[in-house]
C-alpha cells in the first residue's frame, strides 16, 4: 500500500532538488550500485502507507546502522554482472540457438557472478546479518535462491584463475539462459541491501533517529527536536498533534522561519512513511493515506490562471481527497496569499474551519492574517503557534523557536528601511 502524494509536494520538499540547495535524495545517496540508485529513487517516489511495512523497513535499516554493516560488493562487480546478464547479443538467434558474448565478456561477467554468489552466501550466513531479525524474509528468499541445486557447481569453484573455455560455456548456458531470472532476482535483492546499508550509514553519521509508525486513522503526530536535514546549524522544535488538536495555525513575520519549520515537519513525515530515519530526537506518527503540501504554488499561466485561482484549485483538490474519509496530512504555507486581505481573511477562516472537522487528518496552516487566527480561537481543536521576532534596536532578530500563541509581528517596513531602499529613491545610489 503506497502513500498518495503529488509533484507539488515532491517539489515543495526538495525531494529531488531545488534552487535552495542539496536535495533530500542526495542526503541519503551513498549507493554503491546503479541498480541501488534506481531502487532508492523508487522509494522516494513511492512512500509506504502500511504500518507493518514501514516499521519492518525501519527495523532493517536500524539494524544495519546499529551493527555498522558494510555492503560486501564493489560497484564494478555488480556492474560487470548486470552488463553480462543484459548483453543484447543473447537475444540474437541463429540456427544453433542464442548467440553468446565473446570470451572476454564471458570471463568478466561469469567471474563477477561467481564472486557475487559466493560472497552472498557468506554474507547471508554471517553472524552479523542474523542479528537483523527484520531482514529474515529477504534472507530466507536469498538463501532459497542460492540453495538451488543448479548453483551447486558455483560453490565448488576454488580458483580465482581464468576459467577454461569449456567451463565458461557451461556457466554461460547456466547463467544467461537456464537460471537468468533467478540471478536477476538475486541482484534485485542486492540493490535493496545496498539502499538499506546506504541509508543506515547516513543515519549513523548524521545522528538521525528511527520513527515509529502507529495505526492508521488515529491522527497522531509526535515530533521532538525536529529540524530540516539540509541545515548545518538547525534550530530544533517540538510538535504534537492528535484528533483533539488536529489543526495548527502558525503565524510569524517574514524571515521568522515559518517555511523552514513547515518543511522540517513535512519532510520528517514524508521520510517516516518511507521507513527512513529522520532529523529529530524522537518521532511517532499515525500512518496517513496521503501527504499534500502547498508551499511554492506556481501560477498556471498556461490556462490564464492567477495565483489566487491556482490556490483555489489546490484547495478544491484537497477537499476532494478529504471527502473520501481517508487520513491525510495537509500543509498550506500562507493560505490565499494571492488575493486581497479581506477575501484572504474570510477564505482562510472558512477553509481552516472545514479542515478542522476532519478529525482523522492533520493540518498545518501558516498565515500573516492575525485576524483569521483570532476568529478561529473558538475552535478547541485548533492550536496556535508562532515564530517570534525580537527587536534589537531597529534590527529584527529571529529565534526560530516555536512558541504557543498568536503574533502580530510585522517588520516588513523596518527591513525595507534598514536596507536603505527609501533613501535610494530619494537620494540615488552613492558613488
PDB file of N, CA, C and O in Angstrom, residues 195-238:
ATOM      1  N   UNK A 195      20.652  -0.143  -0.704  1.00  0.00           N
ATOM      2  CA  UNK A 195      19.891   1.011  -0.204  1.00  0.00           C
ATOM      3  C   UNK A 195      19.826   1.002   1.317  1.00  0.00           C
ATOM      4  O   UNK A 195      20.082   2.021   1.969  1.00  0.00           O
ATOM      5  N   UNK A 196      19.479  -0.130   1.902  1.00  0.00           N
ATOM      6  CA  UNK A 196      19.360  -0.208   3.359  1.00  0.00           C
ATOM      7  C   UNK A 196      20.668   0.185   4.044  1.00  0.00           C
ATOM      8  O   UNK A 196      20.680   0.945   5.023  1.00  0.00           O
ATOM      9  N   UNK A 197      21.771  -0.324   3.529  1.00  0.00           N
ATOM     10  CA  UNK A 197      23.069  -0.057   4.146  1.00  0.00           C
ATOM     11  C   UNK A 197      23.478   1.397   3.921  1.00  0.00           C
ATOM     12  O   UNK A 197      24.058   2.043   4.798  1.00  0.00           O
ATOM     13  N   UNK A 198      23.166   1.926   2.747  1.00  0.00           N
ATOM     14  CA  UNK A 198      23.455   3.332   2.452  1.00  0.00           C
ATOM     15  C   UNK A 198      22.700   4.259   3.390  1.00  0.00           C
ATOM     16  O   UNK A 198      23.279   5.177   3.989  1.00  0.00           O
ATOM     17  N   UNK A 199      21.416   4.021   3.548  1.00  0.00           N
ATOM     18  CA  UNK A 199      20.583   4.858   4.415  1.00  0.00           C
ATOM     19  C   UNK A 199      21.020   4.718   5.869  1.00  0.00           C
ATOM     20  O   UNK A 199      21.039   5.695   6.631  1.00  0.00           O
ATOM     21  N   UNK A 200      21.393   3.494   6.265  1.00  0.00           N
ATOM     22  CA  UNK A 200      21.887   3.266   7.631  1.00  0.00           C
ATOM     23  C   UNK A 200      23.145   4.083   7.895  1.00  0.00           C
ATOM     24  O   UNK A 200      23.323   4.652   8.988  1.00  0.00           O
ATOM     25  N   UNK A 201      24.016   4.164   6.892  1.00  0.00           N
ATOM     26  CA  UNK A 201      25.232   4.959   7.046  1.00  0.00           C
ATOM     27  C   UNK A 201      24.925   6.434   7.225  1.00  0.00           C
ATOM     28  O   UNK A 201      25.565   7.120   8.050  1.00  0.00           O
ATOM     29  N   UNK A 202      23.959   6.938   6.472  1.00  0.00           N
ATOM     30  CA  UNK A 202      23.544   8.341   6.627  1.00  0.00           C
ATOM     31  C   UNK A 202      22.982   8.590   8.019  1.00  0.00           C
ATOM     32  O   UNK A 202      23.309   9.588   8.668  1.00  0.00           O
ATOM     33  N   UNK A 203      22.148   7.678   8.493  1.00  0.00           N
ATOM     34  CA  UNK A 203      21.553   7.824   9.825  1.00  0.00           C
ATOM     35  C   UNK A 203      22.626   7.850  10.907  1.00  0.00           C
ATOM     36  O   UNK A 203      22.567   8.663  11.844  1.00  0.00           O
ATOM     37  N   UNK A 204      23.602   6.994  10.769  1.00  0.00           N
ATOM     38  CA  UNK A 204      24.664   6.906  11.773  1.00  0.00           C
ATOM     39  C   UNK A 204      25.524   8.172  11.779  1.00  0.00           C
ATOM     40  O   UNK A 204      25.822   8.726  12.835  1.00  0.00           O
ATOM     41  N   UNK A 205      25.909   8.635  10.596  1.00  0.00           N
ATOM     42  CA  UNK A 205      26.777   9.807  10.505  1.00  0.00           C
ATOM     43  C   UNK A 205      26.073  11.086  10.957  1.00  0.00           C
ATOM     44  O   UNK A 205      26.669  11.932  11.615  1.00  0.00           O
ATOM     45  N   UNK A 206      24.797  11.226  10.594  1.00  0.00           N
ATOM     46  CA  UNK A 206      24.073  12.471  10.871  1.00  0.00           C
ATOM     47  C   UNK A 206      23.266  12.410  12.172  1.00  0.00           C
ATOM     48  O   UNK A 206      22.585  13.360  12.519  1.00  0.00           O
ATOM     49  N   UNK A 207      23.305  11.246  12.839  1.00  0.00           N
ATOM     50  CA  UNK A 207      22.585  11.058  14.096  1.00  0.00           C
ATOM     51  C   UNK A 207      21.079  11.249  13.919  1.00  0.00           C
ATOM     52  O   UNK A 207      20.397  11.816  14.773  1.00  0.00           O
ATOM     53  N   UNK A 208      20.559  10.781  12.801  1.00  0.00           N
ATOM     54  CA  UNK A 208      19.115  10.760  12.583  1.00  0.00           C
ATOM     55  C   UNK A 208      18.511   9.646  13.447  1.00  0.00           C
ATOM     56  O   UNK A 208      19.190   8.679  13.789  1.00  0.00           O
ATOM     57  N   UNK A 209      17.234   9.791  13.777  1.00  0.00           N
ATOM     58  CA  UNK A 209      16.566   8.784  14.611  1.00  0.00           C
ATOM     59  C   UNK A 209      15.587   7.974  13.762  1.00  0.00           C
ATOM     60  O   UNK A 209      15.245   8.351  12.634  1.00  0.00           O
ATOM     61  N   UNK A 210      15.129   6.860  14.341  1.00  0.00           N
ATOM     62  CA  UNK A 210      14.231   5.968  13.615  1.00  0.00           C
ATOM     63  C   UNK A 210      12.806   6.135  14.153  1.00  0.00           C
ATOM     64  O   UNK A 210      12.554   5.944  15.345  1.00  0.00           O
ATOM     65  N   UNK A 211      11.867   6.500  13.276  1.00  0.00           N
ATOM     66  CA  UNK A 211      10.497   6.777  13.714  1.00  0.00           C
ATOM     67  C   UNK A 211       9.718   5.489  13.975  1.00  0.00           C
ATOM     68  O   UNK A 211      10.103   4.402  13.528  1.00  0.00           O
ATOM     69  N   UNK A 212       8.625   5.649  14.691  1.00  0.00           N
ATOM     70  CA  UNK A 212       7.722   4.523  14.954  1.00  0.00           C
ATOM     71  C   UNK A 212       6.371   4.824  14.340  1.00  0.00           C
ATOM     72  O   UNK A 212       5.751   5.841  14.647  1.00  0.00           O
ATOM     73  N   UNK A 213       5.913   3.935  13.461  1.00  0.00           N
ATOM     74  CA  UNK A 213       4.618   4.104  12.812  1.00  0.00           C
ATOM     75  C   UNK A 213       3.513   3.541  13.695  1.00  0.00           C
ATOM     76  O   UNK A 213       3.616   2.422  14.201  1.00  0.00           O
ATOM     77  N   UNK A 214       2.446   4.331  13.872  1.00  0.00           N
ATOM     78  CA  UNK A 214       1.275   3.929  14.658  1.00  0.00           C
ATOM     79  C   UNK A 214       0.120   3.587  13.719  1.00  0.00           C
ATOM     80  O   UNK A 214       0.185   3.828  12.513  1.00  0.00           O
ATOM     81  N   UNK A 215      -0.929   3.062  14.288  1.00  0.00           N
ATOM     82  CA  UNK A 215      -2.079   2.637  13.497  1.00  0.00           C
ATOM     83  C   UNK A 215      -2.672   3.786  12.693  1.00  0.00           C
ATOM     84  O   UNK A 215      -2.771   4.921  13.164  1.00  0.00           O
ATOM     85  N   UNK A 216      -3.077   3.483  11.474  1.00  0.00           N
ATOM     86  CA  UNK A 216      -3.671   4.481  10.593  1.00  0.00           C
ATOM     87  C   UNK A 216      -5.019   4.950  11.138  1.00  0.00           C
ATOM     88  O   UNK A 216      -5.751   4.194  11.758  1.00  0.00           O
ATOM     89  N   UNK A 217      -5.326   6.226  10.912  1.00  0.00           N
ATOM     90  CA  UNK A 217      -6.637   6.762  11.274  1.00  0.00           C
ATOM     91  C   UNK A 217      -6.706   7.425  12.625  1.00  0.00           C
ATOM     92  O   UNK A 217      -7.723   8.030  12.967  1.00  0.00           O
ATOM     93  N   UNK A 218      -5.655   7.333  13.448  1.00  0.00           N
ATOM     94  CA  UNK A 218      -5.683   7.946  14.779  1.00  0.00           C
ATOM     95  C   UNK A 218      -5.378   9.434  14.756  1.00  0.00           C
ATOM     96  O   UNK A 218      -5.647  10.142  15.723  1.00  0.00           O
ATOM     97  N   UNK A 219      -4.766   9.911  13.689  1.00  0.00           N
ATOM     98  CA  UNK A 219      -4.446  11.330  13.593  1.00  0.00           C
ATOM     99  C   UNK A 219      -3.445  11.781  14.636  1.00  0.00           C
ATOM    100  O   UNK A 219      -3.646  12.812  15.288  1.00  0.00           O
ATOM    101  N   UNK A 220      -2.360  11.041  14.806  1.00  0.00           N
ATOM    102  CA  UNK A 220      -1.361  11.371  15.823  1.00  0.00           C
ATOM    103  C   UNK A 220      -0.015  11.691  15.178  1.00  0.00           C
ATOM    104  O   UNK A 220       0.401  11.020  14.225  1.00  0.00           O
ATOM    105  N   UNK A 221       0.647  12.706  15.696  1.00  0.00           N
ATOM    106  CA  UNK A 221       1.987  13.062  15.259  1.00  0.00           C
ATOM    107  C   UNK A 221       2.737  13.654  16.440  1.00  0.00           C
ATOM    108  O   UNK A 221       2.325  14.665  17.005  1.00  0.00           O
ATOM    109  N   UNK A 222       3.814  12.985  16.839  1.00  0.00           N
ATOM    110  CA  UNK A 222       4.640  13.459  17.946  1.00  0.00           C
ATOM    111  C   UNK A 222       6.082  13.560  17.457  1.00  0.00           C
ATOM    112  O   UNK A 222       6.716  12.552  17.131  1.00  0.00           O
ATOM    113  N   UNK A 223       6.563  14.773  17.404  1.00  0.00           N
ATOM    114  CA  UNK A 223       7.920  15.038  16.952  1.00  0.00           C
ATOM    115  C   UNK A 223       8.655  15.832  18.021  1.00  0.00           C
ATOM    116  O   UNK A 223       8.207  16.900  18.422  1.00  0.00           O
ATOM    117  N   UNK A 224       9.774  15.314  18.452  1.00  0.00           N
ATOM    118  CA  UNK A 224      10.605  16.029  19.414  1.00  0.00           C
ATOM    119  C   UNK A 224      11.927  16.398  18.733  1.00  0.00           C
ATOM    120  O   UNK A 224      12.603  15.551  18.148  1.00  0.00           O
ATOM    121  N   UNK A 225      12.258  17.677  18.800  1.00  0.00           N
ATOM    122  CA  UNK A 225      13.530  18.136  18.254  1.00  0.00           C
ATOM    123  C   UNK A 225      13.656  17.962  16.757  1.00  0.00           C
ATOM    124  O   UNK A 225      14.712  17.598  16.252  1.00  0.00           O
ATOM    125  N   UNK A 226      12.583  18.259  16.015  1.00  0.00           N
ATOM    126  CA  UNK A 226      12.640  18.118  14.561  1.00  0.00           C
ATOM    127  C   UNK A 226      13.357  19.313  13.943  1.00  0.00           C
ATOM    128  O   UNK A 226      13.239  20.445  14.409  1.00  0.00           O
ATOM    129  N   UNK A 227      14.118  19.055  12.898  1.00  0.00           N
ATOM    130  CA  UNK A 227      14.814  20.115  12.179  1.00  0.00           C
ATOM    131  C   UNK A 227      14.967  19.687  10.721  1.00  0.00           C
ATOM    132  O   UNK A 227      14.726  18.520  10.374  1.00  0.00           O
ATOM    133  N   UNK A 228      15.361  20.624   9.872  1.00  0.00           N
ATOM    134  CA  UNK A 228      15.491  20.286   8.456  1.00  0.00           C
ATOM    135  C   UNK A 228      16.837  19.622   8.218  1.00  0.00           C
ATOM    136  O   UNK A 228      17.878  20.142   8.631  1.00  0.00           O
ATOM    137  N   UNK A 229      16.863  18.477   7.525  1.00  0.00           N
ATOM    138  CA  UNK A 229      18.110  17.723   7.385  1.00  0.00           C
ATOM    139  C   UNK A 229      19.180  18.411   6.547  1.00  0.00           C
ATOM    140  O   UNK A 229      20.345  18.009   6.593  1.00  0.00           O
ATOM    141  N   UNK A 230      18.823  19.454   5.782  1.00  0.00           N
ATOM    142  CA  UNK A 230      19.815  20.130   4.950  1.00  0.00           C
ATOM    143  C   UNK A 230      20.579  21.225   5.690  1.00  0.00           C
ATOM    144  O   UNK A 230      21.598  21.706   5.193  1.00  0.00           O
ATOM    145  N   UNK A 231      20.087  21.631   6.867  1.00  0.00           N
ATOM    146  CA  UNK A 231      20.695  22.754   7.565  1.00  0.00           C
ATOM    147  C   UNK A 231      21.935  22.324   8.349  1.00  0.00           C
ATOM    148  O   UNK A 231      21.942  21.287   9.005  1.00  0.00           O
ATOM    149  N   UNK A 232      22.971  23.180   8.310  1.00  0.00           N
ATOM    150  CA  UNK A 232      24.205  22.883   9.042  1.00  0.00           C
ATOM    151  C   UNK A 232      24.090  23.223  10.523  1.00  0.00           C
ATOM    152  O   UNK A 232      24.661  22.543  11.366  1.00  0.00           O
ATOM    153  N   UNK A 233      23.381  24.294  10.841  1.00  0.00           N
ATOM    154  CA  UNK A 233      23.198  24.697  12.239  1.00  0.00           C
ATOM    155  C   UNK A 233      21.703  24.903  12.507  1.00  0.00           C
ATOM    156  O   UNK A 233      21.233  26.025  12.678  1.00  0.00           O
ATOM    157  N   UNK A 234      20.942  23.825  12.544  1.00  0.00           N
ATOM    158  CA  UNK A 234      19.484  23.954  12.662  1.00  0.00           C
ATOM    159  C   UNK A 234      19.036  24.284  14.083  1.00  0.00           C
ATOM    160  O   UNK A 234      19.742  24.014  15.056  1.00  0.00           O
ATOM    161  N   UNK A 235      17.848  24.866  14.165  1.00  0.00           N
ATOM    162  CA  UNK A 235      17.163  25.054  15.442  1.00  0.00           C
ATOM    163  C   UNK A 235      16.033  24.023  15.485  1.00  0.00           C
ATOM    164  O   UNK A 235      15.171  24.003  14.602  1.00  0.00           O
ATOM    165  N   UNK A 236      16.048  23.168  16.486  1.00  0.00           N
ATOM    166  CA  UNK A 236      15.069  22.087  16.572  1.00  0.00           C
ATOM    167  C   UNK A 236      13.809  22.557  17.300  1.00  0.00           C
ATOM    168  O   UNK A 236      13.861  23.421  18.178  1.00  0.00           O
ATOM    169  N   UNK A 237      12.668  21.974  16.926  1.00  0.00           N
ATOM    170  CA  UNK A 237      11.392  22.300  17.557  1.00  0.00           C
ATOM    171  C   UNK A 237      10.599  21.037  17.840  1.00  0.00           C
ATOM    172  O   UNK A 237      10.830  19.988  17.231  1.00  0.00           O
ATOM    173  N   UNK A 238       9.669  21.148  18.773  1.00  0.00           N
ATOM    174  CA  UNK A 238       8.776  20.043  19.118  1.00  0.00           C
ATOM    175  C   UNK A 238       7.388  20.334  18.552  1.00  0.00           C
ATOM    176  O   UNK A 238       6.959  21.494  18.476  1.00  0.00           O
TER     177      UNK A 238
END
